[in-house]
Coordinates of C-alpha atoms and ligand atoms in Angstrom, one line a residue:
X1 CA -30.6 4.1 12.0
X2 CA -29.2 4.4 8.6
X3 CA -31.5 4.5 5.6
X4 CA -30.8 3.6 2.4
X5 CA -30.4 6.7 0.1
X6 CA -32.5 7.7 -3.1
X7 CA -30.6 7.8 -6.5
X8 CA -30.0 11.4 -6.4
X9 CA -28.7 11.7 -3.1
X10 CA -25.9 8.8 -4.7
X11 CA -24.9 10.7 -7.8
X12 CA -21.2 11.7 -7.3
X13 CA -18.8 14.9 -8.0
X14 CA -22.0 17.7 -9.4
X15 CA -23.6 15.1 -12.0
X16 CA -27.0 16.1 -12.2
X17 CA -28.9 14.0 -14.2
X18 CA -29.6 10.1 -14.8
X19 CA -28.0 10.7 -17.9
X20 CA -24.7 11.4 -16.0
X21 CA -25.2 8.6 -13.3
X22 CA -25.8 6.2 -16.5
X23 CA -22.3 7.4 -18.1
X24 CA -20.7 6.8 -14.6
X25 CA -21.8 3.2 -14.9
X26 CA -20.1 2.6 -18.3
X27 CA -17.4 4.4 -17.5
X28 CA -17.1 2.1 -14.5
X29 CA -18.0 -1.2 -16.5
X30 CA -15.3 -0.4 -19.2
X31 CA -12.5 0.7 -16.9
X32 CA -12.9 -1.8 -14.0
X33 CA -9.8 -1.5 -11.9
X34 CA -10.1 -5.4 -10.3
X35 CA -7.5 -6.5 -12.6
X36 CA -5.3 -3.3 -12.5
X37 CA -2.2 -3.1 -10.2
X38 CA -2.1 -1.0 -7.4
X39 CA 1.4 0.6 -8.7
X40 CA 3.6 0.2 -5.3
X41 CA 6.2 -0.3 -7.4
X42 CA 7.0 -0.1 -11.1
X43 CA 7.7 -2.8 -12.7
X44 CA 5.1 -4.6 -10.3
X45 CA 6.4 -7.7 -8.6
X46 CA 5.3 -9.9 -10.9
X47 CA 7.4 -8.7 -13.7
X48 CA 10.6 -9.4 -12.1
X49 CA 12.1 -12.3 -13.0
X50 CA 15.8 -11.2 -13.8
X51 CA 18.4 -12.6 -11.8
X52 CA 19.4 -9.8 -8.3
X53 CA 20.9 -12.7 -6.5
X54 CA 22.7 -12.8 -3.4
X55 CA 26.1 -11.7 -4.6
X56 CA 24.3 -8.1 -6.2
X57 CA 22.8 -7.5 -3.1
X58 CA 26.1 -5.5 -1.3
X59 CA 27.3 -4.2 -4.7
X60 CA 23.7 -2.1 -5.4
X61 CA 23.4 -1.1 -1.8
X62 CA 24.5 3.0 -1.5
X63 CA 24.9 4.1 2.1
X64 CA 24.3 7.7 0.7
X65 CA 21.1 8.3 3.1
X66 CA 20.3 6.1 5.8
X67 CA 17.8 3.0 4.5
X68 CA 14.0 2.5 5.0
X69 CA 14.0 -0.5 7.3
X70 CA 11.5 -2.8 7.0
X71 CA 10.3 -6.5 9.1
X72 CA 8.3 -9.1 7.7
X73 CA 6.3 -10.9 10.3
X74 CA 4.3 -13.5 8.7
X75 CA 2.6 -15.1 11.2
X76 CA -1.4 -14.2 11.9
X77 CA -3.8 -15.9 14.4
X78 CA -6.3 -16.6 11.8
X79 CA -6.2 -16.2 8.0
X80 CA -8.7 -13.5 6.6
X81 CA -10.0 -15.0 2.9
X82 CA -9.7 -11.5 1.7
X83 CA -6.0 -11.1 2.3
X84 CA -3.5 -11.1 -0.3
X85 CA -0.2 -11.0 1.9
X86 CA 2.5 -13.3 2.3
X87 CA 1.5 -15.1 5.3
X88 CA 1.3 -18.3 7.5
X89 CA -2.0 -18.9 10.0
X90 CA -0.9 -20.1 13.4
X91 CA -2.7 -20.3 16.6
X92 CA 0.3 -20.8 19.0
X93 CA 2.4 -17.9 19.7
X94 CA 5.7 -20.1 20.2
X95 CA 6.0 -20.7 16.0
X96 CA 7.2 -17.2 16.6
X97 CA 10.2 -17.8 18.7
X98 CA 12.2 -19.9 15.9
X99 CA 11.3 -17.0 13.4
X100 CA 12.6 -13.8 16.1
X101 CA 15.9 -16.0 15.9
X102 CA 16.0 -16.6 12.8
X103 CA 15.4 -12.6 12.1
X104 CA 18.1 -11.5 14.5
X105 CA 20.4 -13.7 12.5
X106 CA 19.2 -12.0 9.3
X107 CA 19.3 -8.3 10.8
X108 CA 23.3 -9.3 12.1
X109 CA 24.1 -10.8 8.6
X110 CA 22.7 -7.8 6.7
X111 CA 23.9 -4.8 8.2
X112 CA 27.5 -6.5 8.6
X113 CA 27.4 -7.2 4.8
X114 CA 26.4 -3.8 4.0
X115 CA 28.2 -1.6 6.2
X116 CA 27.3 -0.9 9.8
X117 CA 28.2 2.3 9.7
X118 CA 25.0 2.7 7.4
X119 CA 22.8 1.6 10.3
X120 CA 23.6 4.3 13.0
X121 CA 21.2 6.9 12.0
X122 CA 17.6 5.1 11.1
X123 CA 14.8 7.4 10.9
X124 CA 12.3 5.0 9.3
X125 CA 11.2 1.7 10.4
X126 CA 7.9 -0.4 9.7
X127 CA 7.0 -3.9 11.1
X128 CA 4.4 -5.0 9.0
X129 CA 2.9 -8.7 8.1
X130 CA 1.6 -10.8 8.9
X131 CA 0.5 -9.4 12.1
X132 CA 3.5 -8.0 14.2
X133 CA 1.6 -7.4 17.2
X134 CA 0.6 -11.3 17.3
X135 CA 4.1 -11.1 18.9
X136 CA 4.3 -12.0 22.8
X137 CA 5.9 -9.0 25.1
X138 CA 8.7 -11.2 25.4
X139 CA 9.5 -11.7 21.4
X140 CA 9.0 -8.0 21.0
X141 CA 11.8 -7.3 23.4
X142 CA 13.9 -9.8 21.5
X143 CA 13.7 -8.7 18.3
X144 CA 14.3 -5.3 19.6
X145 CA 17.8 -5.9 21.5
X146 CA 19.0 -7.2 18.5
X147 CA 17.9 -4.7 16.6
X148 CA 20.1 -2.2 19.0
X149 CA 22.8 -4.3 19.0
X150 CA 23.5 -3.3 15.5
X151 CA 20.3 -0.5 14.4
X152 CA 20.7 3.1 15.6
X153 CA 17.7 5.2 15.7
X154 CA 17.7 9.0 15.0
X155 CA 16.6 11.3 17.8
X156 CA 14.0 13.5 17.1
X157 CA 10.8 14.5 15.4
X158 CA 11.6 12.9 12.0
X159 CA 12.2 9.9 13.5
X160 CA 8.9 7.3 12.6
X161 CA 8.8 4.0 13.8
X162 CA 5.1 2.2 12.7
X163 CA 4.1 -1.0 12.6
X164 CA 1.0 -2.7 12.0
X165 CA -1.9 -3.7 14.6
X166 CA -4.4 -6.4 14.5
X167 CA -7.6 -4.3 16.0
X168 CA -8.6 -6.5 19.0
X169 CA -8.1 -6.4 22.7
X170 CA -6.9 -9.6 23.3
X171 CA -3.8 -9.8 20.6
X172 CA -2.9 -5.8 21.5
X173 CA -3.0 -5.3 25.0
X174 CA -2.0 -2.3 27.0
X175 CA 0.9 -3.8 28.2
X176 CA 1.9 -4.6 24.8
X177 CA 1.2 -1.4 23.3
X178 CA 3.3 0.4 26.3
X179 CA 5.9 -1.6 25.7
X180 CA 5.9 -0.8 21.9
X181 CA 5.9 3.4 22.7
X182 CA 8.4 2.7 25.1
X183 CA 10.6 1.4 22.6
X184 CA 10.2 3.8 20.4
X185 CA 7.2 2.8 18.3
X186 CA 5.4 6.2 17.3
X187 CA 3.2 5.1 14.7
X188 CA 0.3 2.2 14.0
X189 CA -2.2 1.1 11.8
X190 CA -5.7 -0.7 12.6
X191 CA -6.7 -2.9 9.8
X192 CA -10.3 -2.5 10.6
X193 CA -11.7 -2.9 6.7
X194 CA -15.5 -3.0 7.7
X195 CA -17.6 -3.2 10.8
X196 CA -20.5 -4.4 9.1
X197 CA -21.3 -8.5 10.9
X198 CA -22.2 -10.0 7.5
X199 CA -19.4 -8.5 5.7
X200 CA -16.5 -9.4 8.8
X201 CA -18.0 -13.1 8.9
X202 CA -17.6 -13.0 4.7
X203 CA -14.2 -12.2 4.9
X204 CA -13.7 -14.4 8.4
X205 CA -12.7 -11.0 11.0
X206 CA -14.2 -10.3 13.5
X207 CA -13.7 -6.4 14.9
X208 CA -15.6 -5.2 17.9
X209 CA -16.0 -1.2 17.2
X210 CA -16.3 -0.5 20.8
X211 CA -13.0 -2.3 21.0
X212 CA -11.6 -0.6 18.0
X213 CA -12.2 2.9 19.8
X214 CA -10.7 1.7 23.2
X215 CA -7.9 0.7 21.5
X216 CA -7.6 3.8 19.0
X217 CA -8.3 6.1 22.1
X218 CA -5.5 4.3 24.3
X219 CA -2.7 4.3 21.3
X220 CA -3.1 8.1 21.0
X221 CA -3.0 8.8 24.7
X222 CA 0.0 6.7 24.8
X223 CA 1.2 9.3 21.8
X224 CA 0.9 7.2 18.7
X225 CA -0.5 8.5 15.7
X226 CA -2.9 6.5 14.5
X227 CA -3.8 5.6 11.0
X228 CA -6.6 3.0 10.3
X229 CA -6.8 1.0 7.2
X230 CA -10.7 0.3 5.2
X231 CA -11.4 -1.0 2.7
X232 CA -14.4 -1.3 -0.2
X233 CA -15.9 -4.0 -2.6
X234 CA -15.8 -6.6 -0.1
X235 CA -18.6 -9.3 -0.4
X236 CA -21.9 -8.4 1.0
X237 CA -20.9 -4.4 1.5
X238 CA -22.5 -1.8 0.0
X239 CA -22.6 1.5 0.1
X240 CA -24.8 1.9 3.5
X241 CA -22.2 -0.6 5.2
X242 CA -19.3 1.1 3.8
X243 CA -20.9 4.9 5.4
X244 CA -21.6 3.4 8.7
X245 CA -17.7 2.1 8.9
X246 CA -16.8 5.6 7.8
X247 CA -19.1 6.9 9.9
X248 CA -17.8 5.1 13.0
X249 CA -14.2 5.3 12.4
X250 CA -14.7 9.3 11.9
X251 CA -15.8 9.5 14.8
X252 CA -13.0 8.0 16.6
X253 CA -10.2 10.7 15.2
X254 CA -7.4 8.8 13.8
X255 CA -4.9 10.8 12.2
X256 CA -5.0 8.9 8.8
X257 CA -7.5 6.5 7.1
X258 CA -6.4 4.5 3.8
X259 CA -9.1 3.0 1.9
X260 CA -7.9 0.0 -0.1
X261 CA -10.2 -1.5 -2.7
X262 CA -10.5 -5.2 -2.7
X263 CA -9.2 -7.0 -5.3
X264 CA -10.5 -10.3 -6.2
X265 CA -8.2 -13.1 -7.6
X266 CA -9.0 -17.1 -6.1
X267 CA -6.5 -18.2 -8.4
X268 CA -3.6 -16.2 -6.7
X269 CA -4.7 -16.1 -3.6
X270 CA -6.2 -19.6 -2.9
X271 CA -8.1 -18.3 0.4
X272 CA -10.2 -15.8 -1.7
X273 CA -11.8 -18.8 -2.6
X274 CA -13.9 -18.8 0.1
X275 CA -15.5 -15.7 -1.1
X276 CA -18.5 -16.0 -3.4
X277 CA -17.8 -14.3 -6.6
X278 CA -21.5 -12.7 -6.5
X279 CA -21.3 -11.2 -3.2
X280 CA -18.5 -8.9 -4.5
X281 CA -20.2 -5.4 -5.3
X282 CA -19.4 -4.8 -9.1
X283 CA -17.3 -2.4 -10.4
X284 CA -19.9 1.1 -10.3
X285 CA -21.2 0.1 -7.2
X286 CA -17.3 0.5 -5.9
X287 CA -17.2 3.5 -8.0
X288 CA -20.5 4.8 -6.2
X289 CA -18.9 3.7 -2.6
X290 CA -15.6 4.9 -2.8
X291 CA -16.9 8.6 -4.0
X292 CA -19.4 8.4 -1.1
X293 CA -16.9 7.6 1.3
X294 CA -14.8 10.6 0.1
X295 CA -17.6 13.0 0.6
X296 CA -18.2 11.6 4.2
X297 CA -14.7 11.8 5.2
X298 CA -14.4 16.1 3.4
X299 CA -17.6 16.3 6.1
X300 CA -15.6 14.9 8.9
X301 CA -13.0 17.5 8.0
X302 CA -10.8 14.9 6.3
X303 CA -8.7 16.0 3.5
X304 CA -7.9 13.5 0.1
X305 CA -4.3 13.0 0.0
X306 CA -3.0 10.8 -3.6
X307 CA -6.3 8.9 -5.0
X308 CA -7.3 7.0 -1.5
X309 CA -5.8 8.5 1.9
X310 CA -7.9 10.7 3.9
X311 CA -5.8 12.8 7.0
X312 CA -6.5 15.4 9.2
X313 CA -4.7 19.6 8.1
X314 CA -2.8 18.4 10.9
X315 CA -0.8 15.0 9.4
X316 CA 2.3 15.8 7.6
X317 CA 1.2 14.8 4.5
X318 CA -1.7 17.6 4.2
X319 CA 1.0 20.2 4.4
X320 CA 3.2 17.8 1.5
X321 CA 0.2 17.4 -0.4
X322 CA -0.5 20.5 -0.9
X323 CA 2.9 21.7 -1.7
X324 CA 3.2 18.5 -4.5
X325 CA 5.5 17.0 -1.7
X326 CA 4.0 13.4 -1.7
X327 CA 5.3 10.2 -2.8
X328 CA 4.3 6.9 -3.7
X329 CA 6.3 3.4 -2.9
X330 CA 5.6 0.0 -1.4
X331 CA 4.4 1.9 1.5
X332 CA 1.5 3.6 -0.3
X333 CA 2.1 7.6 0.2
X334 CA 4.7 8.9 2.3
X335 CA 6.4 12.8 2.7
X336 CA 9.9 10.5 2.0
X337 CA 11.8 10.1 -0.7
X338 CA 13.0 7.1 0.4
X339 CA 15.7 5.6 -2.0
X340 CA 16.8 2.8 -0.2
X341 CA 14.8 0.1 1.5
X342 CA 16.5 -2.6 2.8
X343 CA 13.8 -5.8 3.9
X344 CA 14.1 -8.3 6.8
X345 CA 12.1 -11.6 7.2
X346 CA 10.5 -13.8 5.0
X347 CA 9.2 -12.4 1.8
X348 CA 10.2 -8.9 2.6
X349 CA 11.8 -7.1 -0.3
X350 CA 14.6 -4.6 -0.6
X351 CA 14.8 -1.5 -3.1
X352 CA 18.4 0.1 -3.7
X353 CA 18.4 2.7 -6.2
X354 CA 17.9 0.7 -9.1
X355 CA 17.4 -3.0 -8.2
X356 CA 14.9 -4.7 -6.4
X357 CA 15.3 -8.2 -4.2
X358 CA 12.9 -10.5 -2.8
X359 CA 13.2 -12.4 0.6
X360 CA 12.2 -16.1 0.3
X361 CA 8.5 -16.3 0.4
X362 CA 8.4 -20.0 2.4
X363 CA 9.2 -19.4 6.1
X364 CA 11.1 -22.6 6.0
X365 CA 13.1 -22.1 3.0
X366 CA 14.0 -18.6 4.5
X367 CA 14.8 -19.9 7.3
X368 CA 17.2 -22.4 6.2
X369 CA 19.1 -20.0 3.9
X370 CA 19.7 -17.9 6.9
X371 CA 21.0 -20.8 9.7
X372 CA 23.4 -22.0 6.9
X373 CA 24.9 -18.3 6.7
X374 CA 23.5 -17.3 3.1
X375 CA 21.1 -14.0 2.5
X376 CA 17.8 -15.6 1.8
X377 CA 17.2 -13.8 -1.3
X378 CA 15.1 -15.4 -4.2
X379 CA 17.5 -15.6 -6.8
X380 CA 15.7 -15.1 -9.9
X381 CA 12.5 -13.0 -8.8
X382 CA 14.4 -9.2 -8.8
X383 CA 14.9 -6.6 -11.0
X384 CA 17.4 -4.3 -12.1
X385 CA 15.8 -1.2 -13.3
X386 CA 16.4 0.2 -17.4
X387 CA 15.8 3.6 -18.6
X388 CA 12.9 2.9 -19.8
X389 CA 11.4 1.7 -16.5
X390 CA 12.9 4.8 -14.5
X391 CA 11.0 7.0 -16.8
X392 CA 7.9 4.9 -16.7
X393 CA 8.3 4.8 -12.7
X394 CA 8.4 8.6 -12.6
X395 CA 5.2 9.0 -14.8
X396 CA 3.6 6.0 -13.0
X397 CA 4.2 6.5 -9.2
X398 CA 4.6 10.5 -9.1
X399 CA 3.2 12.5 -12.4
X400 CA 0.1 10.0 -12.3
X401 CA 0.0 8.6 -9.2
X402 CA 1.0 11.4 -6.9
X403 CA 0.5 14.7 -8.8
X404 CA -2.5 13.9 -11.5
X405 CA -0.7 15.8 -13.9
X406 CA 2.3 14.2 -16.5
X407 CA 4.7 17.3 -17.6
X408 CA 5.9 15.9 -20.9
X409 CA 8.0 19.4 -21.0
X410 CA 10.0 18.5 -17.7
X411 CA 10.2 14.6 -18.4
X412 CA 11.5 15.7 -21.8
X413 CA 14.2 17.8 -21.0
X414 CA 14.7 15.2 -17.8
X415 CA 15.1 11.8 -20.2
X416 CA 16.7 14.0 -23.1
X417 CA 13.4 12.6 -25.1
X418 CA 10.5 14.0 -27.2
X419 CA 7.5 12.8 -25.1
X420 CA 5.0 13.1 -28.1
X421 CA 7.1 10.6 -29.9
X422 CA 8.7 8.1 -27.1
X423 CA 4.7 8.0 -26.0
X424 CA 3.0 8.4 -29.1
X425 CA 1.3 4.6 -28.6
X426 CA 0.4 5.9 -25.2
X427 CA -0.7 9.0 -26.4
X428 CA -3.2 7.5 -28.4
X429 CA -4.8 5.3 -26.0
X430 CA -5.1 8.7 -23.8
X431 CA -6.9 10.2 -26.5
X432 CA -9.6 8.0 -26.2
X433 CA -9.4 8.6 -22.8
X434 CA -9.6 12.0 -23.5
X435 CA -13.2 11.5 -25.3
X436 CA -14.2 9.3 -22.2
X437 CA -13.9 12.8 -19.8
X438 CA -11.0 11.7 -18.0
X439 CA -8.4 13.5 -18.8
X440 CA -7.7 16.6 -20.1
X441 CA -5.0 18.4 -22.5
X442 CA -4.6 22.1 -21.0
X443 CA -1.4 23.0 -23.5
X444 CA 0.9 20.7 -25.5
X445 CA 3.0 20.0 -22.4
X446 CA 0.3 19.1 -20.3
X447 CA -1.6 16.0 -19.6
X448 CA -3.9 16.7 -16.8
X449 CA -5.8 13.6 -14.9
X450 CA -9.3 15.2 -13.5
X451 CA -11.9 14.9 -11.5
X452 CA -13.6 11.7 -13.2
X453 CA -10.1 10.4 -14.5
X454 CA -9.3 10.3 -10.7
X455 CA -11.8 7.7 -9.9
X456 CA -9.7 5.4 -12.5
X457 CA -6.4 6.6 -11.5
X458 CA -5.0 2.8 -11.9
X459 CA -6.1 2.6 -15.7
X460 CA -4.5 5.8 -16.6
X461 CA -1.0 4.7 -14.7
X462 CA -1.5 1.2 -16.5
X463 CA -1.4 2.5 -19.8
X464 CA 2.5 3.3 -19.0
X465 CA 3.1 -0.3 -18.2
X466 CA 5.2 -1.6 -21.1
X467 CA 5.2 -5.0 -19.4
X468 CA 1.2 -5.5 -19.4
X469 CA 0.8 -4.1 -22.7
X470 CA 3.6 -6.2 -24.2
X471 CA 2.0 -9.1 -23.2
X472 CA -1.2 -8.0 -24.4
X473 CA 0.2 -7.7 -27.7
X474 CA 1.9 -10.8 -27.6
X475 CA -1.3 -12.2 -26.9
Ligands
LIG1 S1 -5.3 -9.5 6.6 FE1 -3.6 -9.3 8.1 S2 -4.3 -10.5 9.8 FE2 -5.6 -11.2 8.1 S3 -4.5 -12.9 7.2 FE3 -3.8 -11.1 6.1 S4 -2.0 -10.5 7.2 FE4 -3.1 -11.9 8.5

């Protein structure tokens, strides 16, 4: 049975006093994160509102390495308030069948326009939704021919093809799952957030965790690895809830766990409006659960990879982690620089080098642009990056993000700038942060995120977006 633990058993990272637990709590009341982007990209989606039409989208591609391929498949079974993806709720299988035709149309379009020679080689490919394995046995094999009709896949180790998995019995079955590894599927994620009753009803899930570990144990005798996905500050969980989850999905030995904090935000996502706003633990108490659950998973002989994976000394990422060989894009963390994504379905977006472009969010609309021949690209929601916002990405998604340190000597000498006085508004702001204990200045070339700063990782990264902070000035 699990008890509920005394106030000194709670206080994180060596504080040993009230006093200490008392300045986490401001510290967590002045830098709440619920309002800070997660950084997948830099700018963030919603600051791209330049015009990457249709007629860019050849003309930016670079065949240089073979692309990041991802699939958008938007349709889920039931619609979880919580969820902020792009997404359409559908009990019947069969909406599916328009959208894998539509989608092979798309994948032939695409890789003709770019250059199929560009396609031969793959090593990366995620499905992702949406839930891709709400797809019957007989969609998945469609979507895959076409896909070989015009993808090659890389032989070999390097070679990871993932997708996303709905955690229950009846939407993955084994003969869907050995059809996946048979095709060449390697990789999948369980979005298992919480086992906790209260907090699944809350967010309208419903995960079985003796079904969870069937499935988990079946995947990795098939030879997946297995990642699972949690997540904290739902309604109604706290921190026992959270350490029971961790607790159980330790237990069951998947290679990676990513803990995702909740972010709350009715007016965007209309569904989150089923969620009371006072069942939603307040900003310490996430504090408090996520630095639990990090001590849970180091007993579990878990290692922190970036500010909220956990993996195993055996997952490719401990051994990149620890040789400051991680990166950070729309995928969260990966070992892969990847340059070049290139997105299929509705919604999914594309990255070359320096532009981003966005699939048409409304399955119909998407659809249409693709029946009449045209790439279903949104024309004025992408971006073309400056020099300004390449800098800013590297300091965002790798010096803050990835390595918790910003070398102002090597982005000097990199962007042919003095960082002192390009940043001096941002240095400013990190002085105060500085007096707040979270981070530290080791030399003048140094800007080091710690221990505490960690915990608001998003805050520091956010005070390098020039887009939030000109419209807070504008203000
Ligand atoms: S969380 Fe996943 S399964 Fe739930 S509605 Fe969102 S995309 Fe669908």
């Amino acid at each position: 049975m699990q008890t509920v633990k005394s106030t000194e058993e709670l206080l994180p990272y060596a504080l040993d006093s009230q006093a200490e637990l008392l300045a986490l709590e401001r510290l967590s009341r002045k830098y709440d994160e619920n309002n800070i982007p997660l950084y997948l990209s830099y700018p963030t989606s919603s600051w791209w509102k330049s015009s990457t039409g249709p007629e860019m989208f050849a003309e930016k591609f670079c065949g240089d390495t073979p692309p990041f391929l991802y699939f958008h498949f938007p349709y889920c079974k039931k619609g979880c308030y919580y969820c902020m993806c792009y997404k359409s709720v559908s009990n019947n299988t069969a909406a599916n069948d328009d959208y894998v035709q539509t989608l092979s149309r798309e994948i032939s379009t695409k890789v003709k326009m770019l250059g199929p020679e560009y396609f031969n080689n793959i090593r990366q490919m995620h499905w992702g939704g949406g839930t891709p394995t709400f797809l019957t046995c007989r969609q998945i094999d469609t979507v895959f021919n076409t896909m070989q009709k015009h993808i090659g896949f890389a032989a070999g180790d390097g070679t990871t093809l993932s997708l996303e998995g709905y955690p229950d019995e009846t939407v993955i079955t084994q003969e869907k799952l050995r059809l996946l590894r048979d095709i060449g599927f390697n990789e999948i994620s369980f979005g298992v957030q919480d086992f906790d009753p209260r907090v699944q009803s809350a967010i309208n899930r419903n995960h079985d965790s003796k079904a969870v570990r069937a499935l988990i144990e079946t995947a990795k005798s098939m030879g997946f690895s297995v990642n699972v996905d949690l997540c904290y500050g739902l309604p109604f969980q706290g921190i026992n809830e959270l350490k029971k989850t961790v607790g159980e999905i330790t237990s069951m030995a998947p290679d990676r766990v990513a803990m995702f904090t909740y972010v709350h935000h009715p007016l965007i996502f209309p569904m989150q409006r089923a969620i009371p706003a006072s069942s939603i633990p307040n900003s310490f108490l996430r504090v408090l659960m996520a630095n639990d659950a990090e001590r849970d998973f180091s007993d579990s002989g878990y290692y922190k990879v970036g500010y909220d994976h956990f993996v195993r000394s055996s997952h490719p990422l401990y051994k990149a982690d620890r040789s400051g060989g991680i990166v950070r894009d729309f995928m969260g963390y990966s070992i892969e620089d990847r340059k070049q994504f290139v997105g299929f379905g509705s919604s999914a977006i594309s990255f070359f080098g320096d532009s981003f472009f966005h699939n048409k969010t409304s399955i119909a609309d998407y659809s249409q642009d693709v029946a009449s021949g045209k790439l279903p690209v949104i024309e004025k929601m992408g971006h073309t990056l400056s020099r300004d916002d390449v800098l800013r990405n590297e300091i965002i998604q790798q010096h803050v993000m990835c390595d918790f340190n910003i070398d102002k000597k090597a982005l000097s000498r990199k962007y042919g700038i003095s960082f002192d006085i390009y940043f001096q508004p941002e240095i400013d702001i990190l002085a105060a942060y500085h007096r707040d204990g979270l981070v530290d200045f080791p030399d003048s070339h140094t800007i080091r995120i710690n221990e505490t700063g960690e915990k608001f990782i998003r805050h520091i990264a956010y005070v390098f977006d020039r887009y939030y902070h000109s419209k807070r000035k504008a203000a």
